[in-house]
Amino acid sequence: MIRVINEPHGNDRNEQARAHPDSTGAGPPPVDLVLPCLNEASALPWVMERVPAGWRAIVVDNGSTDGSAAIAEKLGAVVVPESRRGFGAACHAGLSAATAEYVCFCDCDASLDPSLLPGLVDRIRRGDADLVMGRRRPTRRGAWPPHARIGNAAVARMLRSRTGVRVRDIGPMRAARRSGLLGLGMTDRRSGYPLETVVRAADAGWRITEVDVPYLPRSGASKVTGTWRGTWTAVRDMTSVLREPPTGERTRAEEGRR
């Protein structure tokens, strides 16, 4: 049974029931939504308001100092603390805490709308794909800085060369089955985690697709791609992921060292 963190009062009760669908003992939620969070106090109300009904929001607090954890808890999320800094560390902590059959990931900065995620999950349920990712489409100038778009395009080209997978965006919005994601055995705990997921899924023969999603100007400053330096660090992390040999070769190499 999923733990209810706070006893809700007044209007909070509706939010609590939505984010904790098994608080009455009905069983695990149909979908767990992992929301990596680092100082997103201003964005959390907008994000939580758009969590699909019946889904459970797992907010992974990655060392926030602005009260994000308390706000997320008040809004009905399950809060998972992750002391190790890094986008991948937060994502994997959320995945490890999930119990639903399906797991979705979304940024917690109000740049992506969680209410669009059921469309991604439906493609998996129908058997059309194993991993569905949101391809970000900026809604206005400045929503996606040029340096971040250039870095993303470069990584997408390298991904295609390494795996043959043709996607145009290595974005943070995605959906897959929890058991499958855990089976991929991701090890990156920094900015390379989203790409590592795609690389290992491709090596495992997953069907990977993307759907267009609107990309809004984020709330606050980006922790990763807000500057050229941040973007370069992310690209460096992702390049390291692409240097890994395919899963079969990696397994044989590990066995040869034993």
PDB file of C-alpha atoms in Angstrom:
ATOM      1  CA  MET A   1       0.000   0.000   0.000  1.00  0.00           C
ATOM      2  CA  ILE A   2       1.329   3.427  -0.934  1.00  0.00           C
ATOM      3  CA  ARG A   3       2.030   5.579   2.086  1.00  0.00           C
ATOM      4  CA  VAL A   4       0.025   8.774   2.477  1.00  0.00           C
ATOM      5  CA  ILE A   5       2.476  11.352   3.716  1.00  0.00           C
ATOM      6  CA  ASN A   6       0.065  13.943   5.104  1.00  0.00           C
ATOM      7  CA  GLU A   7      -3.483  13.788   6.280  1.00  0.00           C
ATOM      8  CA  PRO A   8      -5.241  16.158   3.834  1.00  0.00           C
ATOM      9  CA  HIS A   9      -7.448  19.009   4.966  1.00  0.00           C
ATOM     10  CA  GLY A  10     -10.066  20.917   3.025  1.00  0.00           C
ATOM     11  CA  ASN A  11      -9.225  21.342  -0.659  1.00  0.00           C
ATOM     12  CA  ASP A  12      -6.014  19.368  -0.173  1.00  0.00           C
ATOM     13  CA  ARG A  13      -8.096  16.199   0.055  1.00  0.00           C
ATOM     14  CA  ASN A  14      -8.868  16.181  -3.671  1.00  0.00           C
ATOM     15  CA  GLU A  15      -5.205  16.641  -4.540  1.00  0.00           C
ATOM     16  CA  GLN A  16      -4.229  13.876  -2.113  1.00  0.00           C
ATOM     17  CA  ALA A  17      -6.733  11.414  -3.532  1.00  0.00           C
ATOM     18  CA  ARG A  18      -5.555  12.097  -7.056  1.00  0.00           C
ATOM     19  CA  ALA A  19      -1.877  11.658  -6.291  1.00  0.00           C
ATOM     20  CA  HIS A  20      -2.356   8.637  -4.006  1.00  0.00           C
ATOM     21  CA  PRO A  21      -4.939   6.453  -5.738  1.00  0.00           C
ATOM     22  CA  ASP A  22      -4.373   3.513  -3.399  1.00  0.00           C
ATOM     23  CA  SER A  23      -4.789   5.510  -0.193  1.00  0.00           C
ATOM     24  CA  THR A  24      -8.057   3.581   0.259  1.00  0.00           C
ATOM     25  CA  GLY A  25      -6.373   0.209  -0.324  1.00  0.00           C
ATOM     26  CA  ALA A  26      -7.417  -0.140  -3.972  1.00  0.00           C
ATOM     27  CA  GLY A  27      -3.958  -1.258  -5.107  1.00  0.00           C
ATOM     28  CA  PRO A  28      -1.042   0.360  -6.916  1.00  0.00           C
ATOM     29  CA  PRO A  29      -1.609   3.330  -9.233  1.00  0.00           C
ATOM     30  CA  PRO A  30      -1.904   2.669 -12.980  1.00  0.00           C
ATOM     31  CA  VAL A  31       1.004   5.011 -13.709  1.00  0.00           C
ATOM     32  CA  ASP A  32       3.769   6.539 -11.603  1.00  0.00           C
ATOM     33  CA  LEU A  33       5.014   9.943 -12.728  1.00  0.00           C
ATOM     34  CA  VAL A  34       8.614  10.669 -11.728  1.00  0.00           C
ATOM     35  CA  LEU A  35       9.380  14.372 -11.332  1.00  0.00           C
ATOM     36  CA  PRO A  36      13.074  15.147 -10.626  1.00  0.00           C
ATOM     37  CA  CYS A  37      13.138  18.334  -8.585  1.00  0.00           C
ATOM     38  CA  LEU A  38      15.806  20.841  -7.607  1.00  0.00           C
ATOM     39  CA  ASN A  39      14.475  24.175  -6.342  1.00  0.00           C
ATOM     40  CA  GLU A  40      11.221  24.203  -8.300  1.00  0.00           C
ATOM     41  CA  ALA A  41       8.955  25.742  -5.648  1.00  0.00           C
ATOM     42  CA  SER A  42       7.427  28.219  -8.097  1.00  0.00           C
ATOM     43  CA  ALA A  43       6.690  25.582 -10.749  1.00  0.00           C
ATOM     44  CA  LEU A  44       5.335  22.769  -8.581  1.00  0.00           C
ATOM     45  CA  PRO A  45       1.734  24.042  -8.231  1.00  0.00           C
ATOM     46  CA  TRP A  46       1.382  24.289 -12.033  1.00  0.00           C
ATOM     47  CA  VAL A  47       2.930  20.863 -12.554  1.00  0.00           C
ATOM     48  CA  MET A  48       0.954  19.075  -9.846  1.00  0.00           C
ATOM     49  CA  GLU A  49      -2.307  20.571 -11.065  1.00  0.00           C
ATOM     50  CA  ARG A  50      -1.720  18.799 -14.384  1.00  0.00           C
ATOM     51  CA  VAL A  51      -0.888  15.330 -13.072  1.00  0.00           C
ATOM     52  CA  PRO A  52      -3.455  13.013 -14.731  1.00  0.00           C
ATOM     53  CA  ALA A  53      -6.256  11.806 -12.467  1.00  0.00           C
ATOM     54  CA  GLY A  54      -5.460   8.523 -10.737  1.00  0.00           C
ATOM     55  CA  TRP A  55      -1.718   8.773 -11.332  1.00  0.00           C
ATOM     56  CA  ARG A  56       0.821   9.002  -8.532  1.00  0.00           C
ATOM     57  CA  ALA A  57       3.334  11.842  -8.585  1.00  0.00           C
ATOM     58  CA  ILE A  58       6.767  10.925  -7.225  1.00  0.00           C
ATOM     59  CA  VAL A  59       8.732  14.122  -6.657  1.00  0.00           C
ATOM     60  CA  VAL A  60      12.415  13.345  -6.156  1.00  0.00           C
ATOM     61  CA  ASP A  61      13.947  16.142  -4.124  1.00  0.00           C
ATOM     62  CA  ASN A  62      17.564  16.445  -5.228  1.00  0.00           C
ATOM     63  CA  GLY A  63      18.742  18.810  -2.507  1.00  0.00           C
ATOM     64  CA  SER A  64      16.304  21.710  -2.849  1.00  0.00           C
ATOM     65  CA  THR A  65      16.751  24.690  -0.531  1.00  0.00           C
ATOM     66  CA  ASP A  66      13.575  26.588  -1.467  1.00  0.00           C
ATOM     67  CA  GLY A  67      11.012  24.405   0.272  1.00  0.00           C
ATOM     68  CA  SER A  68      10.168  22.360  -2.820  1.00  0.00           C
ATOM     69  CA  ALA A  69       9.809  19.130  -0.837  1.00  0.00           C
ATOM     70  CA  ALA A  70       7.281  20.613   1.585  1.00  0.00           C
ATOM     71  CA  ILE A  71       5.284  22.156  -1.262  1.00  0.00           C
ATOM     72  CA  ALA A  72       5.224  18.898  -3.213  1.00  0.00           C
ATOM     73  CA  GLU A  73       4.111  17.003  -0.118  1.00  0.00           C
ATOM     74  CA  LYS A  74       1.334  19.498   0.555  1.00  0.00           C
ATOM     75  CA  LEU A  75       0.142  19.160  -3.043  1.00  0.00           C
ATOM     76  CA  GLY A  76      -0.189  15.389  -2.654  1.00  0.00           C
ATOM     77  CA  ALA A  77       3.047  14.016  -4.084  1.00  0.00           C
ATOM     78  CA  VAL A  78       5.115  11.217  -2.647  1.00  0.00           C
ATOM     79  CA  VAL A  79       8.454  12.888  -1.919  1.00  0.00           C
ATOM     80  CA  VAL A  80      11.613  10.819  -2.328  1.00  0.00           C
ATOM     81  CA  PRO A  81      14.843  12.454  -1.105  1.00  0.00           C
ATOM     82  CA  GLU A  82      17.975  11.870  -3.181  1.00  0.00           C
ATOM     83  CA  SER A  83      21.130  13.366  -1.682  1.00  0.00           C
ATOM     84  CA  ARG A  84      23.385  12.501  -4.614  1.00  0.00           C
ATOM     85  CA  ARG A  85      23.197  15.461  -6.977  1.00  0.00           C
ATOM     86  CA  GLY A  86      22.483  14.721 -10.610  1.00  0.00           C
ATOM     87  CA  PHE A  87      19.548  14.440 -12.986  1.00  0.00           C
ATOM     88  CA  GLY A  88      20.178  10.737 -13.474  1.00  0.00           C
ATOM     89  CA  ALA A  89      20.417  10.133  -9.739  1.00  0.00           C
ATOM     90  CA  ALA A  90      17.025  11.778  -9.240  1.00  0.00           C
ATOM     91  CA  CYS A  91      15.412   9.921 -12.148  1.00  0.00           C
ATOM     92  CA  HIS A  92      16.677   6.549 -10.998  1.00  0.00           C
ATOM     93  CA  ALA A  93      15.623   7.158  -7.403  1.00  0.00           C
ATOM     94  CA  GLY A  94      12.114   7.841  -8.680  1.00  0.00           C
ATOM     95  CA  LEU A  95      12.133   4.745 -10.874  1.00  0.00           C
ATOM     96  CA  SER A  96      13.304   2.646  -7.927  1.00  0.00           C
ATOM     97  CA  ALA A  97      10.463   4.019  -5.785  1.00  0.00           C
ATOM     98  CA  ALA A  98       7.810   3.361  -8.439  1.00  0.00           C
ATOM     99  CA  THR A  99       5.426   0.413  -8.192  1.00  0.00           C
ATOM    100  CA  ALA A 100       3.065   0.977 -11.129  1.00  0.00           C
ATOM    101  CA  GLU A 101       3.191  -1.043 -14.339  1.00  0.00           C
ATOM    102  CA  TYR A 102       3.935   2.111 -16.321  1.00  0.00           C
ATOM    103  CA  VAL A 103       6.364   4.876 -15.399  1.00  0.00           C
ATOM    104  CA  CYS A 104       6.568   8.327 -16.946  1.00  0.00           C
ATOM    105  CA  PHE A 105       9.214  10.999 -16.538  1.00  0.00           C
ATOM    106  CA  CYS A 106       8.720  14.735 -16.891  1.00  0.00           C
ATOM    107  CA  ASP A 107      10.652  17.837 -15.928  1.00  0.00           C
ATOM    108  CA  CYS A 108       9.364  19.661 -12.863  1.00  0.00           C
ATOM    109  CA  ASP A 109       9.992  23.186 -14.171  1.00  0.00           C
ATOM    110  CA  ALA A 110       6.633  23.821 -15.928  1.00  0.00           C
ATOM    111  CA  SER A 111       8.201  23.574 -19.389  1.00  0.00           C
ATOM    112  CA  LEU A 112       6.299  20.374 -20.216  1.00  0.00           C
ATOM    113  CA  ASP A 113       2.645  19.586 -19.501  1.00  0.00           C
ATOM    114  CA  PRO A 114       2.128  16.290 -17.611  1.00  0.00           C
ATOM    115  CA  SER A 115      -1.503  16.168 -18.758  1.00  0.00           C
ATOM    116  CA  LEU A 116      -0.217  15.089 -22.195  1.00  0.00           C
ATOM    117  CA  LEU A 117       1.436  11.934 -20.871  1.00  0.00           C
ATOM    118  CA  PRO A 118      -1.608   9.609 -21.144  1.00  0.00           C
ATOM    119  CA  GLY A 119      -1.208   9.809 -24.918  1.00  0.00           C
ATOM    120  CA  LEU A 120       2.314   8.417 -24.604  1.00  0.00           C
ATOM    121  CA  VAL A 121       1.230   5.623 -22.268  1.00  0.00           C
ATOM    122  CA  ASP A 122      -1.645   4.663 -24.583  1.00  0.00           C
ATOM    123  CA  ARG A 123       0.837   3.893 -27.368  1.00  0.00           C
ATOM    124  CA  ILE A 124       2.578   1.407 -25.115  1.00  0.00           C
ATOM    125  CA  ARG A 125      -0.679  -0.132 -23.929  1.00  0.00           C
ATOM    126  CA  ARG A 126      -1.764  -0.653 -27.540  1.00  0.00           C
ATOM    127  CA  GLY A 127       1.519  -2.388 -28.303  1.00  0.00           C
ATOM    128  CA  ASP A 128       2.669   0.289 -30.753  1.00  0.00           C
ATOM    129  CA  ALA A 129       5.944   1.015 -28.934  1.00  0.00           C
ATOM    130  CA  ASP A 130       8.055   0.090 -25.923  1.00  0.00           C
ATOM    131  CA  LEU A 131       9.486   3.541 -25.232  1.00  0.00           C
ATOM    132  CA  VAL A 132       7.643   6.727 -26.184  1.00  0.00           C
ATOM    133  CA  MET A 133       9.356  10.098 -25.897  1.00  0.00           C
ATOM    134  CA  GLY A 134       8.064  13.632 -26.227  1.00  0.00           C
ATOM    135  CA  ARG A 135       9.668  15.645 -29.006  1.00  0.00           C
ATOM    136  CA  ARG A 136       9.827  19.211 -27.751  1.00  0.00           C
ATOM    137  CA  ARG A 137       8.279  21.861 -30.001  1.00  0.00           C
ATOM    138  CA  PRO A 138       8.943  25.386 -28.650  1.00  0.00           C
ATOM    139  CA  THR A 139       5.817  27.497 -28.271  1.00  0.00           C
ATOM    140  CA  ARG A 140       7.639  30.815 -28.341  1.00  0.00           C
ATOM    141  CA  ARG A 141      11.036  32.395 -28.855  1.00  0.00           C
ATOM    142  CA  GLY A 142      13.402  31.685 -25.988  1.00  0.00           C
ATOM    143  CA  ALA A 143      11.625  28.565 -24.753  1.00  0.00           C
ATOM    144  CA  TRP A 144      14.506  26.436 -26.024  1.00  0.00           C
ATOM    145  CA  PRO A 145      17.830  28.361 -26.141  1.00  0.00           C
ATOM    146  CA  PRO A 146      19.847  27.944 -29.375  1.00  0.00           C
ATOM    147  CA  HIS A 147      22.848  26.384 -27.624  1.00  0.00           C
ATOM    148  CA  ALA A 148      20.615  23.740 -26.045  1.00  0.00           C
ATOM    149  CA  ARG A 149      18.955  22.937 -29.385  1.00  0.00           C
ATOM    150  CA  ILE A 150      22.317  22.661 -31.137  1.00  0.00           C
ATOM    151  CA  GLY A 151      23.631  20.314 -28.459  1.00  0.00           C
ATOM    152  CA  ASN A 152      20.485  18.204 -28.601  1.00  0.00           C
ATOM    153  CA  ALA A 153      20.656  17.898 -32.389  1.00  0.00           C
ATOM    154  CA  ALA A 154      24.306  16.841 -32.219  1.00  0.00           C
ATOM    155  CA  VAL A 155      23.530  14.126 -29.681  1.00  0.00           C
ATOM    156  CA  ALA A 156      20.575  12.894 -31.764  1.00  0.00           C
ATOM    157  CA  ARG A 157      22.897  12.488 -34.766  1.00  0.00           C
ATOM    158  CA  MET A 158      25.434  10.574 -32.689  1.00  0.00           C
ATOM    159  CA  LEU A 159      22.654   8.385 -31.324  1.00  0.00           C
ATOM    160  CA  ARG A 160      21.517   7.542 -34.850  1.00  0.00           C
ATOM    161  CA  SER A 161      25.074   6.654 -35.835  1.00  0.00           C
ATOM    162  CA  ARG A 162      25.534   4.471 -32.746  1.00  0.00           C
ATOM    163  CA  THR A 163      22.162   2.666 -32.685  1.00  0.00           C
ATOM    164  CA  GLY A 164      20.282   3.416 -35.901  1.00  0.00           C
ATOM    165  CA  VAL A 165      17.439   4.953 -33.883  1.00  0.00           C
ATOM    166  CA  ARG A 166      16.044   8.034 -35.600  1.00  0.00           C
ATOM    167  CA  VAL A 167      14.708  10.456 -33.026  1.00  0.00           C
ATOM    168  CA  ARG A 168      15.057  14.209 -33.143  1.00  0.00           C
ATOM    169  CA  ASP A 169      14.986  14.982 -29.446  1.00  0.00           C
ATOM    170  CA  ILE A 170      16.599  13.370 -26.409  1.00  0.00           C
ATOM    171  CA  GLY A 171      14.069  15.045 -24.150  1.00  0.00           C
ATOM    172  CA  PRO A 172      13.013  14.395 -20.560  1.00  0.00           C
ATOM    173  CA  MET A 173       9.359  13.479 -21.219  1.00  0.00           C
ATOM    174  CA  ARG A 174       8.972   9.745 -21.777  1.00  0.00           C
ATOM    175  CA  ALA A 175       6.969   6.649 -20.876  1.00  0.00           C
ATOM    176  CA  ALA A 176       7.708   2.924 -20.626  1.00  0.00           C
ATOM    177  CA  ARG A 177       6.957  -0.133 -18.526  1.00  0.00           C
ATOM    178  CA  ARG A 178       8.659  -0.076 -15.145  1.00  0.00           C
ATOM    179  CA  SER A 179       9.931  -3.658 -15.356  1.00  0.00           C
ATOM    180  CA  GLY A 180      11.533  -2.994 -18.718  1.00  0.00           C
ATOM    181  CA  LEU A 181      13.252   0.179 -17.545  1.00  0.00           C
ATOM    182  CA  LEU A 182      14.670  -1.546 -14.489  1.00  0.00           C
ATOM    183  CA  GLY A 183      15.909  -4.359 -16.711  1.00  0.00           C
ATOM    184  CA  LEU A 184      17.965  -1.933 -18.802  1.00  0.00           C
ATOM    185  CA  GLY A 185      20.292  -1.394 -15.844  1.00  0.00           C
ATOM    186  CA  MET A 186      21.082   2.299 -16.302  1.00  0.00           C
ATOM    187  CA  THR A 187      24.225   3.395 -14.459  1.00  0.00           C
ATOM    188  CA  ASP A 188      24.648   7.068 -15.412  1.00  0.00           C
ATOM    189  CA  ARG A 189      23.613   9.400 -12.607  1.00  0.00           C
ATOM    190  CA  ARG A 190      24.282  12.722 -14.302  1.00  0.00           C
ATOM    191  CA  SER A 191      23.000  14.322 -17.491  1.00  0.00           C
ATOM    192  CA  GLY A 192      23.542  11.202 -19.583  1.00  0.00           C
ATOM    193  CA  TYR A 193      20.692   9.233 -18.004  1.00  0.00           C
ATOM    194  CA  PRO A 194      17.984  10.092 -20.584  1.00  0.00           C
ATOM    195  CA  LEU A 195      20.293   9.169 -23.452  1.00  0.00           C
ATOM    196  CA  GLU A 196      21.530   6.019 -21.730  1.00  0.00           C
ATOM    197  CA  THR A 197      17.911   4.890 -21.455  1.00  0.00           C
ATOM    198  CA  VAL A 198      17.460   5.242 -25.218  1.00  0.00           C
ATOM    199  CA  VAL A 199      20.801   3.599 -26.049  1.00  0.00           C
ATOM    200  CA  ARG A 200      20.169   0.586 -23.851  1.00  0.00           C
ATOM    201  CA  ALA A 201      16.575   0.308 -25.048  1.00  0.00           C
ATOM    202  CA  ALA A 202      17.815   0.299 -28.652  1.00  0.00           C
ATOM    203  CA  ASP A 203      20.438  -2.343 -27.840  1.00  0.00           C
ATOM    204  CA  ALA A 204      17.656  -4.448 -26.309  1.00  0.00           C
ATOM    205  CA  GLY A 205      15.568  -4.215 -29.478  1.00  0.00           C
ATOM    206  CA  TRP A 206      12.881  -1.926 -28.089  1.00  0.00           C
ATOM    207  CA  ARG A 207      10.530  -0.119 -30.426  1.00  0.00           C
ATOM    208  CA  ILE A 208      11.189   3.570 -29.820  1.00  0.00           C
ATOM    209  CA  THR A 209       9.049   6.421 -31.072  1.00  0.00           C
ATOM    210  CA  GLU A 210       8.441  10.085 -30.341  1.00  0.00           C
ATOM    211  CA  VAL A 211       5.436  12.391 -30.409  1.00  0.00           C
ATOM    212  CA  ASP A 212       5.383  16.170 -30.626  1.00  0.00           C
ATOM    213  CA  VAL A 213       4.722  18.025 -27.360  1.00  0.00           C
ATOM    214  CA  PRO A 214       4.637  21.791 -26.764  1.00  0.00           C
ATOM    215  CA  TYR A 215       7.696  23.154 -24.994  1.00  0.00           C
ATOM    216  CA  LEU A 216       7.022  26.162 -22.790  1.00  0.00           C
ATOM    217  CA  PRO A 217       9.430  28.670 -21.251  1.00  0.00           C
ATOM    218  CA  ARG A 218      10.548  27.069 -18.017  1.00  0.00           C
ATOM    219  CA  SER A 219      10.036  28.562 -14.575  1.00  0.00           C
ATOM    220  CA  GLY A 220      13.328  29.828 -13.152  1.00  0.00           C
ATOM    221  CA  ALA A 221      16.829  29.094 -14.411  1.00  0.00           C
ATOM    222  CA  SER A 222      17.764  25.790 -16.024  1.00  0.00           C
ATOM    223  CA  LYS A 223      20.009  23.550 -13.926  1.00  0.00           C
ATOM    224  CA  VAL A 224      21.480  21.852 -17.012  1.00  0.00           C
ATOM    225  CA  THR A 225      21.118  23.681 -20.324  1.00  0.00           C
ATOM    226  CA  GLY A 226      20.609  27.259 -19.155  1.00  0.00           C
ATOM    227  CA  THR A 227      24.179  28.170 -20.150  1.00  0.00           C
ATOM    228  CA  TRP A 228      26.739  27.114 -22.730  1.00  0.00           C
ATOM    229  CA  ARG A 229      28.780  25.568 -19.905  1.00  0.00           C
ATOM    230  CA  GLY A 230      25.816  23.565 -18.650  1.00  0.00           C
ATOM    231  CA  THR A 231      24.979  22.416 -22.150  1.00  0.00           C
ATOM    232  CA  TRP A 232      28.590  21.407 -22.787  1.00  0.00           C
ATOM    233  CA  THR A 233      28.639  19.385 -19.560  1.00  0.00           C
ATOM    234  CA  ALA A 234      25.438  17.612 -20.602  1.00  0.00           C
ATOM    235  CA  VAL A 235      26.797  16.859 -24.077  1.00  0.00           C
ATOM    236  CA  ARG A 236      30.025  15.542 -22.533  1.00  0.00           C
ATOM    237  CA  ASP A 237      28.057  13.211 -20.258  1.00  0.00           C
ATOM    238  CA  MET A 238      25.995  11.988 -23.190  1.00  0.00           C
ATOM    239  CA  THR A 239      29.058  11.470 -25.372  1.00  0.00           C
ATOM    240  CA  SER A 240      30.479   9.205 -22.677  1.00  0.00           C
ATOM    241  CA  VAL A 241      27.283   7.156 -22.812  1.00  0.00           C
ATOM    242  CA  LEU A 242      27.578   6.797 -26.583  1.00  0.00           C
ATOM    243  CA  ARG A 243      31.108   5.426 -26.231  1.00  0.00           C
ATOM    244  CA  GLU A 244      29.806   2.420 -24.323  1.00  0.00           C
ATOM    245  CA  PRO A 245      29.801  -0.783 -26.399  1.00  0.00           C
ATOM    246  CA  PRO A 246      26.435  -2.384 -27.236  1.00  0.00           C
ATOM    247  CA  THR A 247      24.904  -4.449 -24.449  1.00  0.00           C
ATOM    248  CA  GLY A 248      26.032  -7.804 -25.862  1.00  0.00           C
ATOM    249  CA  GLU A 249      29.610  -6.666 -26.316  1.00  0.00           C
ATOM    250  CA  ARG A 250      29.618  -5.076 -22.864  1.00  0.00           C
ATOM    251  CA  THR A 251      28.389  -8.304 -21.272  1.00  0.00           C
ATOM    252  CA  ARG A 252      31.024 -10.397 -23.047  1.00  0.00           C
ATOM    253  CA  ALA A 253      33.751  -7.965 -22.002  1.00  0.00           C
ATOM    254  CA  GLU A 254      32.616  -8.106 -18.371  1.00  0.00           C
ATOM    255  CA  GLU A 255      32.555 -11.904 -18.440  1.00  0.00           C
ATOM    256  CA  GLY A 256      36.048 -11.945 -19.940  1.00  0.00           C
ATOM    257  CA  ARG A 257      37.383  -9.960 -16.976  1.00  0.00           C
ATOM    258  CA  ARG A 258      36.074 -12.462 -14.422  1.00  0.00           C
TER     259      ARG A 258
END
